[in-house]
Coordinates of C-alpha atoms in Angstrom, one line a residue:
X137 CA 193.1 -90.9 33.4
X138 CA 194.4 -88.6 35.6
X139 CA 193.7 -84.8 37.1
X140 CA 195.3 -81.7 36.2
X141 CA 194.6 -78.0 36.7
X142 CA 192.9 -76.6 33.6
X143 CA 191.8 -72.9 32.7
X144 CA 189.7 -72.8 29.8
X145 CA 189.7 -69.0 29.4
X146 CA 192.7 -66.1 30.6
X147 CA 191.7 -64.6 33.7
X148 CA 192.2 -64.8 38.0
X149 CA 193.5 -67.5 39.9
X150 CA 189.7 -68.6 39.7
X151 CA 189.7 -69.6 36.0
X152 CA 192.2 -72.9 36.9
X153 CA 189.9 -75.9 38.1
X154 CA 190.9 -79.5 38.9
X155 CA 190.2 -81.7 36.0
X156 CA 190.1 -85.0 35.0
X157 CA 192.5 -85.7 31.7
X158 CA 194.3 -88.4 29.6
X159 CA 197.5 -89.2 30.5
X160 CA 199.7 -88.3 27.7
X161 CA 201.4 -90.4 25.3
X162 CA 205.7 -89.5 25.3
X163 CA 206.7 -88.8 21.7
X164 CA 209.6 -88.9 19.7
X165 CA 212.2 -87.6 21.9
X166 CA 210.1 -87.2 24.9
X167 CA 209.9 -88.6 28.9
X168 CA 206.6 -88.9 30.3
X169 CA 207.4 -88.2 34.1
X170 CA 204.8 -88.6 37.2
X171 CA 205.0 -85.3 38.8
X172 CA 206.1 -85.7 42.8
X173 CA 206.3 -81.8 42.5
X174 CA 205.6 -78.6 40.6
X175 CA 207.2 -74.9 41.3
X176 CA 204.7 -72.3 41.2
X177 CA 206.3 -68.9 39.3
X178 CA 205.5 -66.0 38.4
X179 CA 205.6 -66.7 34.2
X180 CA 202.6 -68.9 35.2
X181 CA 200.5 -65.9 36.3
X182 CA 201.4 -64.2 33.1
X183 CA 200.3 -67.0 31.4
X184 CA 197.1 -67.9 33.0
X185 CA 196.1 -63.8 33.1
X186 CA 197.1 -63.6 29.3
X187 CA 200.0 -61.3 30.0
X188 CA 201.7 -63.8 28.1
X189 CA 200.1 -65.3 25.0
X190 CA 199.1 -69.1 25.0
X191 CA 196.7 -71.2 23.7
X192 CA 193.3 -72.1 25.8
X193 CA 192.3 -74.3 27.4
X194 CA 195.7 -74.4 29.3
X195 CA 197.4 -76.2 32.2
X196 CA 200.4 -74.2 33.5
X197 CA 203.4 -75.5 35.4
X198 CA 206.7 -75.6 33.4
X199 CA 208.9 -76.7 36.2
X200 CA 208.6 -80.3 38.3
X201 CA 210.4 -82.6 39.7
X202 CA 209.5 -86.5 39.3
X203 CA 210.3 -90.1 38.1
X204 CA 210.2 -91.1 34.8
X205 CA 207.4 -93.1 33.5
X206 CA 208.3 -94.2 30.0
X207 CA 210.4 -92.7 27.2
X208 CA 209.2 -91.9 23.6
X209 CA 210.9 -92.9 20.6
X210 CA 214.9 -92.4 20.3
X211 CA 215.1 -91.5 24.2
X212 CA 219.1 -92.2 25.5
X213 CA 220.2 -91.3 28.6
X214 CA 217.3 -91.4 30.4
X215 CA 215.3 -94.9 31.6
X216 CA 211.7 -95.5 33.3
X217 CA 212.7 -95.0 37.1
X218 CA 214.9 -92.0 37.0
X219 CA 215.0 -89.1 38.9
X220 CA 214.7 -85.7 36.9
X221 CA 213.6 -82.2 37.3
X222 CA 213.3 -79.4 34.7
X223 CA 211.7 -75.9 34.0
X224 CA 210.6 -77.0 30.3
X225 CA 208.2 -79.3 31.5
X226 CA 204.4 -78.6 29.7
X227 CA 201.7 -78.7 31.6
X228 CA 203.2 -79.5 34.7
X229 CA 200.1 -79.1 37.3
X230 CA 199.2 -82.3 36.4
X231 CA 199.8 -86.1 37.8
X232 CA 202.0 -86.4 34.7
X233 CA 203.3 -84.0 32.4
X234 CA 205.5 -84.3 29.1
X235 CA 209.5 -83.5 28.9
X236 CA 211.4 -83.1 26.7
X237 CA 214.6 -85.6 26.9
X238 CA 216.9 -82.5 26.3
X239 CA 215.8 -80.6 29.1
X240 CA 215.6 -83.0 31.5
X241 CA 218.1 -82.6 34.3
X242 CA 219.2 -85.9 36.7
X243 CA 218.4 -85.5 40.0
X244 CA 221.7 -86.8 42.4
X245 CA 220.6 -88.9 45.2
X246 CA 220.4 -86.8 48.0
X247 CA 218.2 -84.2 46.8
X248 CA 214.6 -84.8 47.4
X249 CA 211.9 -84.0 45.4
X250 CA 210.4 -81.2 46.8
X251 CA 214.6 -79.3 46.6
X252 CA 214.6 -80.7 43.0
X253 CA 211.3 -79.0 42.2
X254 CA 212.7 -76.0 43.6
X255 CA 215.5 -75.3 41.6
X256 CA 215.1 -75.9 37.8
X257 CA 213.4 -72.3 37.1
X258 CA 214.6 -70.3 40.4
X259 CA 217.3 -71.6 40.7
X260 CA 219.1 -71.3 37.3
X261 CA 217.5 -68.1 37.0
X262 CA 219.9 -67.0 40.0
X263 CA 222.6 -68.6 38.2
X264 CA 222.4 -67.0 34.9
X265 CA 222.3 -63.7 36.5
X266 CA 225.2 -63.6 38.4
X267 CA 227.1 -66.0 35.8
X268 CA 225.8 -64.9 32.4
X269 CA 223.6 -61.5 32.4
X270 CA 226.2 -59.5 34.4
X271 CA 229.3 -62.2 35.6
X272 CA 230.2 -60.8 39.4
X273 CA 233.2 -60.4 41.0
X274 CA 234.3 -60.1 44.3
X275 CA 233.9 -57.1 45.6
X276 CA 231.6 -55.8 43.5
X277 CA 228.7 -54.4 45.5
X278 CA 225.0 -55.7 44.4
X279 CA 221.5 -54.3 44.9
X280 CA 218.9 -57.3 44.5
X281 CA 214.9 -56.5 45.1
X282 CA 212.7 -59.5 46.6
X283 CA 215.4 -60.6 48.8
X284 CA 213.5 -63.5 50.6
X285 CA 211.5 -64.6 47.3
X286 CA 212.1 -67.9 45.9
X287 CA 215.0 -65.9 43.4
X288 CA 216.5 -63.4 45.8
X289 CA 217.1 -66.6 48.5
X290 CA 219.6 -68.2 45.7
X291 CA 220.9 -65.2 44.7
X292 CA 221.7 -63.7 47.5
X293 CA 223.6 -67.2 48.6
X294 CA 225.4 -67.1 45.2
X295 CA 227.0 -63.6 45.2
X296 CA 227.9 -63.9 48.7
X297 CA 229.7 -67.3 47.1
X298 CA 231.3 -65.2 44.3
X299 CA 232.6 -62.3 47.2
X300 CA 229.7 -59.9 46.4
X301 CA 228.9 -57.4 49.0
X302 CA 225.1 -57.9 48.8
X303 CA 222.1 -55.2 49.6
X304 CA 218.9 -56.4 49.4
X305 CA 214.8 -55.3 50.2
X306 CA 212.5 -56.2 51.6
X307 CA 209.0 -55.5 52.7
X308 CA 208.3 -56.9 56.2
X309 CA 210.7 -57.7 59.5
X310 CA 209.9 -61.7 58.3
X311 CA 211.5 -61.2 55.2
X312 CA 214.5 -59.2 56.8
X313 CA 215.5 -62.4 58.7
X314 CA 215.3 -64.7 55.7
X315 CA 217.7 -62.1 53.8
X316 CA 219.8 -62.1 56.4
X317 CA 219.8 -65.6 57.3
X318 CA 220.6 -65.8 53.4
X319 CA 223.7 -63.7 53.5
X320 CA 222.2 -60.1 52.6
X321 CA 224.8 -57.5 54.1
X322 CA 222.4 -54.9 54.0
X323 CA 218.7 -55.3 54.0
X324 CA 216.5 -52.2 53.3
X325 CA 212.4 -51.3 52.6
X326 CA 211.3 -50.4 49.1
X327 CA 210.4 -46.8 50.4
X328 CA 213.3 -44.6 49.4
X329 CA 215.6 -47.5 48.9
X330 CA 217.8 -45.4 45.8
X331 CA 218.6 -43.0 48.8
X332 CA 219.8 -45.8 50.9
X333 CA 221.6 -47.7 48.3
X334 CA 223.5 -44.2 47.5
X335 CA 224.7 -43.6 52.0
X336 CA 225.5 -47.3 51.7
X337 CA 228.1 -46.8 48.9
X338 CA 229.4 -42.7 49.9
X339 CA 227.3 -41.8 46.8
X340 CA 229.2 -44.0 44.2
X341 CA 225.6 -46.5 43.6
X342 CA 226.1 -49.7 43.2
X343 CA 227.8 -52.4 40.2
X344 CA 224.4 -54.1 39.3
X345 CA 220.7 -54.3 40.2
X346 CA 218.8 -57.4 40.2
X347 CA 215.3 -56.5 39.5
X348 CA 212.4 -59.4 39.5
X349 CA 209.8 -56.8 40.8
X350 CA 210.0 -54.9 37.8
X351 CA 207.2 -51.5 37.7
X352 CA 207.2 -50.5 41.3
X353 CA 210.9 -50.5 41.4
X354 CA 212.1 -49.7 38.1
X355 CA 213.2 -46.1 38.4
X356 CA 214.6 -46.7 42.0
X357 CA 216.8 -49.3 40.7
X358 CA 218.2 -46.8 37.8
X359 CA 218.9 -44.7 40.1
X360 CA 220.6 -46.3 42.4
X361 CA 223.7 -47.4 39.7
X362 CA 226.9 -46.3 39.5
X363 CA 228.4 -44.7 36.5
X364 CA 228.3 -47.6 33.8
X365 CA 226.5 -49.6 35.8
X366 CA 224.1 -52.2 35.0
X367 CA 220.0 -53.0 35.9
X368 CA 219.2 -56.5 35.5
X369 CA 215.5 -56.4 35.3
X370 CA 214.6 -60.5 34.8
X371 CA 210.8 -60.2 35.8
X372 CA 208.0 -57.9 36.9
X373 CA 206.4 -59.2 39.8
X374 CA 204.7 -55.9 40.7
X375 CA 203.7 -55.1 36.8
X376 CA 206.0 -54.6 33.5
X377 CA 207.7 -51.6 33.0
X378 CA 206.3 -49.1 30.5
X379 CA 208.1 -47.9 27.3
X380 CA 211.0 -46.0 28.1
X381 CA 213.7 -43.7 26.7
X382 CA 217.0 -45.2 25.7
X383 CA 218.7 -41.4 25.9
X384 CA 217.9 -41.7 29.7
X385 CA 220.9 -44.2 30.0
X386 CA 223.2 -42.0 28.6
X387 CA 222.2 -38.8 31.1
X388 CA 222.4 -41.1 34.1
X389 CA 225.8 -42.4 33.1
X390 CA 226.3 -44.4 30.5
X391 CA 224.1 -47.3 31.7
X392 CA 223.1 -50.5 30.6
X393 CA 219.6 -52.5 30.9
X394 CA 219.1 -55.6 29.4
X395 CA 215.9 -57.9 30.3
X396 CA 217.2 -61.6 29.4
X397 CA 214.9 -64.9 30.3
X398 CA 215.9 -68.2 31.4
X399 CA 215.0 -69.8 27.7
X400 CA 217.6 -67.9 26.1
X401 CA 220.5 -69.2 28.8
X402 CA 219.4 -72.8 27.9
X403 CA 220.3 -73.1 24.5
X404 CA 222.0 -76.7 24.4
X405 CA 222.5 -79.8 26.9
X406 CA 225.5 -79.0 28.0
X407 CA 224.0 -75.4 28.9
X408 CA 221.8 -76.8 30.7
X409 CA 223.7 -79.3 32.9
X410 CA 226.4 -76.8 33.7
X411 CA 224.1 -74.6 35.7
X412 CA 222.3 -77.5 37.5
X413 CA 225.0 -79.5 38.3
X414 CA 226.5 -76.3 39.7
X415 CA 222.8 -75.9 41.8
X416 CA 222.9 -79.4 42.9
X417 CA 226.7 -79.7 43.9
X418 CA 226.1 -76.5 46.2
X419 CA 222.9 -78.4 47.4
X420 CA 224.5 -81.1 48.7
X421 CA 227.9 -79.5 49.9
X422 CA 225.5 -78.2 52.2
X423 CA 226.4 -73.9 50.6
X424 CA 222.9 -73.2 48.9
X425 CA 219.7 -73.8 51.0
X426 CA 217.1 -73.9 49.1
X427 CA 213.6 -72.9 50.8
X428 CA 210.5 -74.2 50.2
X429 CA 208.2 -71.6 51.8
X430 CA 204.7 -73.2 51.3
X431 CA 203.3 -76.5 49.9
X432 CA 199.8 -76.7 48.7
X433 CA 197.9 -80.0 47.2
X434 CA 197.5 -79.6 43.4
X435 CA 193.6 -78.5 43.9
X436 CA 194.4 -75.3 45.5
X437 CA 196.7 -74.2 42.8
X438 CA 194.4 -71.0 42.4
X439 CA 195.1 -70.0 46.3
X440 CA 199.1 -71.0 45.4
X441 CA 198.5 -68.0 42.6
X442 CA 196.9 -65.7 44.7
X443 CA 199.3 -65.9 47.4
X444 CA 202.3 -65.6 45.0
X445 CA 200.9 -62.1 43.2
X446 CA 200.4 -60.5 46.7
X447 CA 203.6 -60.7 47.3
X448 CA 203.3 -62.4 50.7
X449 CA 205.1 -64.8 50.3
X450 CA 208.8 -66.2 50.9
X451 CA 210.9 -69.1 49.1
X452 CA 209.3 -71.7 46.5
X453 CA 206.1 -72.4 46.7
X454 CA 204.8 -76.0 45.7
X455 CA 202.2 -77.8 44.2
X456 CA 202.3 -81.2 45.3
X457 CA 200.1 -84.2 42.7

């Protein structure tokens, strides 16, 4: 046996409770890993408030970091002992959770596990947006919200990589520090940010917006593009944007919006290891810092919830087994 956060029913960060659970059997395909670490994100509080659909009772936690226990049936590659992280994990605010062998990622010595933990869902999040959803150039000039949440800390440190002039917000003098310290050029508050972002640029607006905070920030973002520019919105931290009129885009200047998820830019193995091995070369080269900004023990997962959907907090937060 071992323990695991369980909610039977959706609801608040209440409904998750510590449990005691079988450990589960690897199948075909499949790495049982002992959890040293699990990131706490925002697709979990969708999930556990039935924003997103799953099935009850429920254990959330889709990205860990760990050894591997034992390997199911037809497992290569991979061997009891190993080091691996992933975001595909299920049920990974547990002791152990399942993996699937193809979305397992090695871990390079070097890396511990609570920076491992940290990047599988965060991190290649950042790196899909600025590689894949819209592919930056240098000296392009980017508007990113959150900019000293777990995402806007990796982002930020990749665009200023890629030659990016970077603007970022914020919502307390903390934050502002961490942006900075991250790279941010400019760091702004969310209140009348659009009219910022347009004094910053002599009125032109900006190549790209990456938005994570999604209702709150939606129509500032849009209006703070330039003609043909592009909004990024990859999550909606302060609630999901509500239906909305395609004919807009055309009035404000031939915009884009696309709202892509991190499944959909992990489509094979090789996918998958090009954007980590990116992460963790850049980890240990000593150009991306990853932050861990609290660490709580597996029990308190609820408060770890709660402190995330305030908006409070800064970096990755942790649930440590």
């Amino acid at each position: 046996m071992a323990q695991a956060i369980v909610a039977e029913a959706p609801g608040g960060p209440e409904v998750m409770q510590l449990q005691e659970v079988r450990i589960p059997t690897p199948g075909p395909g499949q790495l049982l890993v002992k959890v040293a670490a699990a990131g706490v994100n925002f697709i979990d509080t969708y999930q556990r408030s039935g924003v997103y659909k799953v099935r009850f009772p429920f254990t959330p936690g889709s990205e860990i970091a760990g050894t591997v226990e034992a390997c199911g049936e037809g497992v290569t590659g991979f061997a009891a002992g190993d080091r691996v992280a992933t975001s595909e994990a299920r049920g990974g605010y547990a002791q152990y959770a399942l993996v699937d062998a193809d979305g397992a990622l090695p871990v390079p010595d070097g890396v511990s596990d609570e920076t491992a933990a940290a990047i599988p869902l965060q991190g290649m999040t950042a790196h899909y947006l600025v590689n894949s959803s819209f592919k930056v150039q240098s000296g392009q000039t980017v508007l990113t919200h959150a900019g000293a949440g777990g995402v806007g800390l990796v982002l930020t440190q990749l665009l200023k990589a890629k030659g990016a002039r970077v603007i970022t917000t914020v919502s307390t003098d903390e934050k502002e520090e961490l942006a900075r310290e991250a790279g941010a050029d400019e760091v702004l508050g969310y209140d009348g940010f659009a009219e910022q972002v347009r004094e910053l640029t002599g009125g032109t607006g900006v190549d790209v917006v990456y938005d994570g905070v999604g209702k709150d920030t939606f129509e500032g973002s849009l209006a703070s593009l330039r003609t043909r520019g592009t909004l990024v919105l990859f999550g909606g931290a302060s609630g999901q944007v509500p239906p909305f009129d395609l004919q807009r885009l055309n009035a404000a200047g031939s915009l884009f919006v696309t709202r892509p998820k991190l499944a959909d830019h992990l489509l094979t193995a090789e996918e998958r290891r090009w954007r980590s091995e990116e992460l963790f070369a850049a980890v240990l080269d000593g150009s991306l810092k990853m932050r861990v900004g609290a660490s709580y023990p597996l029990a308190e997962a609820g408060q770890a919830h709660s402190d995330l959907e305030s908006r409070r907090t800064t970096g990755k937060l942790l649930l440590i087994p």
